[in-house]
PDB file of C-alpha atoms in Angstrom:
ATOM      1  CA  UNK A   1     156.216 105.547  36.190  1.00 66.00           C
ATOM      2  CA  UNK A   2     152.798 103.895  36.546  1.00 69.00           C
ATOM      3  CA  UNK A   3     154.219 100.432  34.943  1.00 75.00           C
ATOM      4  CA  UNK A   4     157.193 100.943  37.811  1.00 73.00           C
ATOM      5  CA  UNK A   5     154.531 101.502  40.217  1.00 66.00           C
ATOM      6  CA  UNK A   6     152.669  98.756  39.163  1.00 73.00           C
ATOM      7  CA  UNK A   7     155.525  95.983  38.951  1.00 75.00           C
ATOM      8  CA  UNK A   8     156.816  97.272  42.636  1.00 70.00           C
ATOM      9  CA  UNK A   9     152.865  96.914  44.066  1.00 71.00           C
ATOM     10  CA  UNK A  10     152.918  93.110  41.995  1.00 76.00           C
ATOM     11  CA  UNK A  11     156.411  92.401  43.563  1.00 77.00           C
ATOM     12  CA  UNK A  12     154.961  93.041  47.440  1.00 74.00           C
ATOM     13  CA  UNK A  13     151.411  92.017  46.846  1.00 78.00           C
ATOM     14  CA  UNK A  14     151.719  89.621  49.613  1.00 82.00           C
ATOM     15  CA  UNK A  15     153.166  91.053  51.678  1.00 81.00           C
ATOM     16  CA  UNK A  16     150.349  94.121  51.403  1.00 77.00           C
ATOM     17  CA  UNK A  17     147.367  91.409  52.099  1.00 80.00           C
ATOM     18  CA  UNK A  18     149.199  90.172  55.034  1.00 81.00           C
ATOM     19  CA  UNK A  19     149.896  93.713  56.119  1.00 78.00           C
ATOM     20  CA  UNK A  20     146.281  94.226  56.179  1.00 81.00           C
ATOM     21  CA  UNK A  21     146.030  96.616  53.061  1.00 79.00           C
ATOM     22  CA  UNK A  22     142.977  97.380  51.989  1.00 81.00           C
ATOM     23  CA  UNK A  23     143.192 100.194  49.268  1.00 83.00           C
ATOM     24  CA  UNK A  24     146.314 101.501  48.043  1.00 80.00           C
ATOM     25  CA  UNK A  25     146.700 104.532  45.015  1.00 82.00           C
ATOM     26  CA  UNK A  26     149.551 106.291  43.226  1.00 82.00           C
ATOM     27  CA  UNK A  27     148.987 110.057  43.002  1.00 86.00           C
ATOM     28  CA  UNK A  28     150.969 112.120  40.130  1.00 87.00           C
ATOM     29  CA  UNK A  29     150.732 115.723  39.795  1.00 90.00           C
ATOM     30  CA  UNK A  30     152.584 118.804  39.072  1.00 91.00           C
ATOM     31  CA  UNK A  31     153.920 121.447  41.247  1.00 91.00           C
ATOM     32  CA  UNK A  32     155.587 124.370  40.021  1.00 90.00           C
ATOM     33  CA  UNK A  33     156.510 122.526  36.997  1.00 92.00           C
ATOM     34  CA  UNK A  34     158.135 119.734  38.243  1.00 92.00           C
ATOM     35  CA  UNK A  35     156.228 115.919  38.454  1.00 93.00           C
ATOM     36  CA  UNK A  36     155.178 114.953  42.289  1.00 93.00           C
ATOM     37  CA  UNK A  37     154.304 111.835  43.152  1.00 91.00           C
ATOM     38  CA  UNK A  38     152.621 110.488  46.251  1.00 93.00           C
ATOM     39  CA  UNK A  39     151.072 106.836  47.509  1.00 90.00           C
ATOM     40  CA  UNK A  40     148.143 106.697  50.179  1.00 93.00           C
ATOM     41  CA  UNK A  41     146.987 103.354  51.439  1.00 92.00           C
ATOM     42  CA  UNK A  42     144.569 102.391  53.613  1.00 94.00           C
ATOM     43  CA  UNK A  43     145.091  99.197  55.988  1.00 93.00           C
ATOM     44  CA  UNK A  44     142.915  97.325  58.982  1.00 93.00           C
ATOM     45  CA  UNK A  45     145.178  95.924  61.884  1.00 93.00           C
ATOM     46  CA  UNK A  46     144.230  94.295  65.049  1.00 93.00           C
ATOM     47  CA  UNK A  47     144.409  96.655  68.116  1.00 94.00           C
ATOM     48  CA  UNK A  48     146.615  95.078  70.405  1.00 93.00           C
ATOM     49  CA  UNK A  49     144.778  93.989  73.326  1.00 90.00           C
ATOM     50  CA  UNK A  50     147.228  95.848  76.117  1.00 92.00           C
ATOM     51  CA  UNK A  51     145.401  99.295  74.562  1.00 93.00           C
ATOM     52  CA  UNK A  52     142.546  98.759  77.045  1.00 89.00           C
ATOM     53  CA  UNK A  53     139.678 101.395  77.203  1.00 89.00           C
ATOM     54  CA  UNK A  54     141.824 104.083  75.697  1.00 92.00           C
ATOM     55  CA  UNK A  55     143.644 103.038  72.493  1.00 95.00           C
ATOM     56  CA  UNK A  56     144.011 106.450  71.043  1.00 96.00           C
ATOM     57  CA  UNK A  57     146.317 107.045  74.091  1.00 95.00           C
ATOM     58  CA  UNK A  58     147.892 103.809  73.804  1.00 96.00           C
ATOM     59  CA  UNK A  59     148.783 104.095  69.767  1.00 96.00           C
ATOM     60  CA  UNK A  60     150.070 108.052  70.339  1.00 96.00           C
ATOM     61  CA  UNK A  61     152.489 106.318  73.454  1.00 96.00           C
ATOM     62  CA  UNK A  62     153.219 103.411  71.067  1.00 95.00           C
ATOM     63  CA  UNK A  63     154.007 105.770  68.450  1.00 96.00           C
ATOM     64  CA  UNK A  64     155.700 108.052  70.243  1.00 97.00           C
ATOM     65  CA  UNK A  65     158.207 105.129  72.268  1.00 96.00           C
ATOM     66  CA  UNK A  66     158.827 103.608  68.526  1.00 94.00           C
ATOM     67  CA  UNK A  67     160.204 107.520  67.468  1.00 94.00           C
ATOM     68  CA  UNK A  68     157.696 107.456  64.610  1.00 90.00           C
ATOM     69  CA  UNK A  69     157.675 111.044  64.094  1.00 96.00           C
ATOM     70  CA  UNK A  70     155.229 114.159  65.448  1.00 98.00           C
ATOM     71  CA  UNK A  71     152.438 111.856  67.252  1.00 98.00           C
ATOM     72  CA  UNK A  72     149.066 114.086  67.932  1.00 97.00           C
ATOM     73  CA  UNK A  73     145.948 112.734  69.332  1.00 97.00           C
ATOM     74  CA  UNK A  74     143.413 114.255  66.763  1.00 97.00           C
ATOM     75  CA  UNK A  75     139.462 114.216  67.067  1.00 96.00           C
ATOM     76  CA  UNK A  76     137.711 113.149  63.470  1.00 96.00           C
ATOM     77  CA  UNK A  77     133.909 112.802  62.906  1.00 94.00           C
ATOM     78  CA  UNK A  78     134.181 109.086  63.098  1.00 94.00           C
ATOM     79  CA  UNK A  79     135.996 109.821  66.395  1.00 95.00           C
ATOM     80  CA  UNK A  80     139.414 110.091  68.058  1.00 96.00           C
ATOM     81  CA  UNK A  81     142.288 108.882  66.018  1.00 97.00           C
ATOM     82  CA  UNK A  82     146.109 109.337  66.242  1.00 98.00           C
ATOM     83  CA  UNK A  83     148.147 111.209  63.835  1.00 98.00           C
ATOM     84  CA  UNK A  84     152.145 110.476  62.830  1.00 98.00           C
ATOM     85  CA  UNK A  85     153.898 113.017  60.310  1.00 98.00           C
ATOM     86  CA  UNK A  86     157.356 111.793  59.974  1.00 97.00           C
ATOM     87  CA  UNK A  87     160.259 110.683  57.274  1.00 95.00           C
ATOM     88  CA  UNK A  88     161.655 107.328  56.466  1.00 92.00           C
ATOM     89  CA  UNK A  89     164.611 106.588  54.660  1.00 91.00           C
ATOM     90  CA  UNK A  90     164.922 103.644  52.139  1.00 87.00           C
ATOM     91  CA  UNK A  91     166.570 102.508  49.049  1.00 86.00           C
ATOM     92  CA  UNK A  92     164.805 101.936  45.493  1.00 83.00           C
ATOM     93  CA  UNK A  93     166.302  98.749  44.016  1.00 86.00           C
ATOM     94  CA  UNK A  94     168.601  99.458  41.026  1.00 90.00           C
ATOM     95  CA  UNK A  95     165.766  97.779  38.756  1.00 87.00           C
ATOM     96  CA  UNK A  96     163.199 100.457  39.205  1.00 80.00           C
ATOM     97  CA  UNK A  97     165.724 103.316  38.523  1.00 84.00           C
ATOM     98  CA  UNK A  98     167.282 105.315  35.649  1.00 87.00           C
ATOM     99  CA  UNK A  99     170.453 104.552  36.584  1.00 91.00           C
ATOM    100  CA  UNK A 100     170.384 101.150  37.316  1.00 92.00           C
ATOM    101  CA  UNK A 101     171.964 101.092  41.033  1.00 93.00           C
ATOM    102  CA  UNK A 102     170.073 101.426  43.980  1.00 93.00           C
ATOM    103  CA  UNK A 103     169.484 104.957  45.108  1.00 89.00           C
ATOM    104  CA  UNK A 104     168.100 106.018  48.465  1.00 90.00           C
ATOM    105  CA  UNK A 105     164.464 107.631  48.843  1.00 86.00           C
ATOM    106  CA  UNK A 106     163.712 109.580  52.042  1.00 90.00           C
ATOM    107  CA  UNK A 107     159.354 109.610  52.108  1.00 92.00           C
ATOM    108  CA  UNK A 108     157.586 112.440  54.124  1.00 95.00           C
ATOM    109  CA  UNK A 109     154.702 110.349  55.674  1.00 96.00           C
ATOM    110  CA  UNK A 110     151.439 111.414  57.727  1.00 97.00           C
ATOM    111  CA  UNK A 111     149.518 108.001  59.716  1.00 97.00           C
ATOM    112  CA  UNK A 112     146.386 108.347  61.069  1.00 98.00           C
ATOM    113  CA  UNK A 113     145.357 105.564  63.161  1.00 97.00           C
ATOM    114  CA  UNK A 114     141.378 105.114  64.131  1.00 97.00           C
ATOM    115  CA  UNK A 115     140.562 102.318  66.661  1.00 96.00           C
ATOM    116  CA  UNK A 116     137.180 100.880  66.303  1.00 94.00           C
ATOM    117  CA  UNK A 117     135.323  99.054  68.747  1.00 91.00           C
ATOM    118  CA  UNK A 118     135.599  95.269  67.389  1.00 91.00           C
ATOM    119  CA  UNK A 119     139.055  95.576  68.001  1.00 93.00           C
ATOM    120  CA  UNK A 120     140.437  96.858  65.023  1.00 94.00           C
ATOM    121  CA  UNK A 121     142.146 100.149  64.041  1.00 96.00           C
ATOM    122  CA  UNK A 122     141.987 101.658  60.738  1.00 96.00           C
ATOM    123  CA  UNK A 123     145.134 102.901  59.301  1.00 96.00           C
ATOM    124  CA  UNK A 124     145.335 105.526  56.533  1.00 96.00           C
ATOM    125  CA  UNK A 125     148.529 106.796  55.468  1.00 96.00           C
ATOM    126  CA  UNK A 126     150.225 109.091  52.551  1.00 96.00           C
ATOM    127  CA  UNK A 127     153.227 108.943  51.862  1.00 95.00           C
ATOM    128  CA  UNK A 128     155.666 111.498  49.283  1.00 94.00           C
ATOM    129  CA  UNK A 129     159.546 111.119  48.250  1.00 92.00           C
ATOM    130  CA  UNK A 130     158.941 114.849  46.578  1.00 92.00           C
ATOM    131  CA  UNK A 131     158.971 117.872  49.314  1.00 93.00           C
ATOM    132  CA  UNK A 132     158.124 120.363  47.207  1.00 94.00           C
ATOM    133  CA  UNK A 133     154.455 118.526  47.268  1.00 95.00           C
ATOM    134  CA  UNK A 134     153.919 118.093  50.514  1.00 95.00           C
ATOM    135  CA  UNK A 135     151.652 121.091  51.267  1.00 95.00           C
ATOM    136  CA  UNK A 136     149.477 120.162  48.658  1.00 94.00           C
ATOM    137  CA  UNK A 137     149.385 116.509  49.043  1.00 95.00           C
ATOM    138  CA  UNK A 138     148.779 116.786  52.633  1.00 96.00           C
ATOM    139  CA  UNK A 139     146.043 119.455  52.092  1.00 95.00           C
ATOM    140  CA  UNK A 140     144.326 116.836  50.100  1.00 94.00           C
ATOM    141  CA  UNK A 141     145.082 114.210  52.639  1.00 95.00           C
ATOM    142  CA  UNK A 142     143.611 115.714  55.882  1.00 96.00           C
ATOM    143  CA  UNK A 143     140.311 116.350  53.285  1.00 95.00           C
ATOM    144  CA  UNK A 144     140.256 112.825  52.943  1.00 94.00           C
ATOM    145  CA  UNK A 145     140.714 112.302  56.236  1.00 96.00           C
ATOM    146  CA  UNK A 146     138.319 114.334  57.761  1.00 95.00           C
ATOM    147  CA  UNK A 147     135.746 112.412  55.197  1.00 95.00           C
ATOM    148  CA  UNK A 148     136.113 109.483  57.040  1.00 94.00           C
ATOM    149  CA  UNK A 149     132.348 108.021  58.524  1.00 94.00           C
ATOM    150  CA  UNK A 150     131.691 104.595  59.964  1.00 92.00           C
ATOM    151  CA  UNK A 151     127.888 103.337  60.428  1.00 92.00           C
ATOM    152  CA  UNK A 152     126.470 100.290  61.796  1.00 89.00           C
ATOM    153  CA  UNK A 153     124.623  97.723  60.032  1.00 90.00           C
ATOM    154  CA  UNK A 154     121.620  99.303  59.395  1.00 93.00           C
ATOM    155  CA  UNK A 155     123.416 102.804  58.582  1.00 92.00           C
ATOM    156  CA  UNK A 156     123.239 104.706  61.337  1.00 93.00           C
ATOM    157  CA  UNK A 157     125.934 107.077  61.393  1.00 91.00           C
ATOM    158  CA  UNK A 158     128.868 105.569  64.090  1.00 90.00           C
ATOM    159  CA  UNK A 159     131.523 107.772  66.182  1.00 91.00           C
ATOM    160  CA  UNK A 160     133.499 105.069  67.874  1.00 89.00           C
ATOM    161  CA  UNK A 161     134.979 105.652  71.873  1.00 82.00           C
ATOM    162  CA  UNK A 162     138.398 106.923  72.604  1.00 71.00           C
TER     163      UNK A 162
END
């Protein structure tokens, strides 16, 4: 599983650095007996300019217009953020799979989106194709989450506008 994970990451490692991806990790555990698996990344995007003095508004509307999923405007420590919890549907390629054809892979997701003010937003995102996990991968997502502190250049402690 990890050499899968590994080969897939190598196959779209451009594609990640142009995508802005900063950090991304493979989470295996067990649940109930059966192996979960999960992937959280963490990605910096340019805010698009039309977001004015509000982004947090703008990204939930965005979010919300593109069908995304659940879109909630959340308040963090760092400051107010948008948060997605939705599905996507997609196919693993026949290479990666047991069987050798593709098969399709629905993903439970939660987003959260944090603008900053130099015109940025921080993305963070989890990700699980195995619902019997998702309480307990999301648990230890929003920890994560919440953990989330910016500072300034000479570390003072940041909470960025909304």
């Amino acid at each position: 599983m990890q050499l899968q994970w590994a080969v897939m990451v190598a196959a779209h490692y451009d594609s990640f650095a142009e995508a802005g991806t900063q950090y991304s990790g493979f989470v295996m555990t067990e649940v109930d007996g059966e192996r979960c698996t999960a992937t959280v990344t963490v990605s910096m995007i340019d805010l698009d300019e039309r977001a004015g003095t509000r982004p947090v508004g703008f990204l939930g509307s965005t979010m919300r217009h593109l069908g995304m999923g659940q879109v909630s405007e959340i308040e963090l420590p760092c400051g107010p953020a948008v948060s997605c919890i939705g599905t996507r549907k997609a196919s693993l390629p026949g290479s990666l799979t047991a069987s050798g054809t593709d098969e399709p892979v629905v993903t439970s997701f939660i987003q959260v989106q944090i603008p900053l003010s130099n015109g940025t937003v921080l993305v963070l995102e989890m990700g699980t194709p195995t619902p019997q996990a998702w309480d307990v991968f999301s648990a230890m997502f929003a920890g994560v989450v919440k953990s989330v502190r910016l500072f300034n250049e000479s570390g003072k402690p940041m909470v960025m506008p909304g």
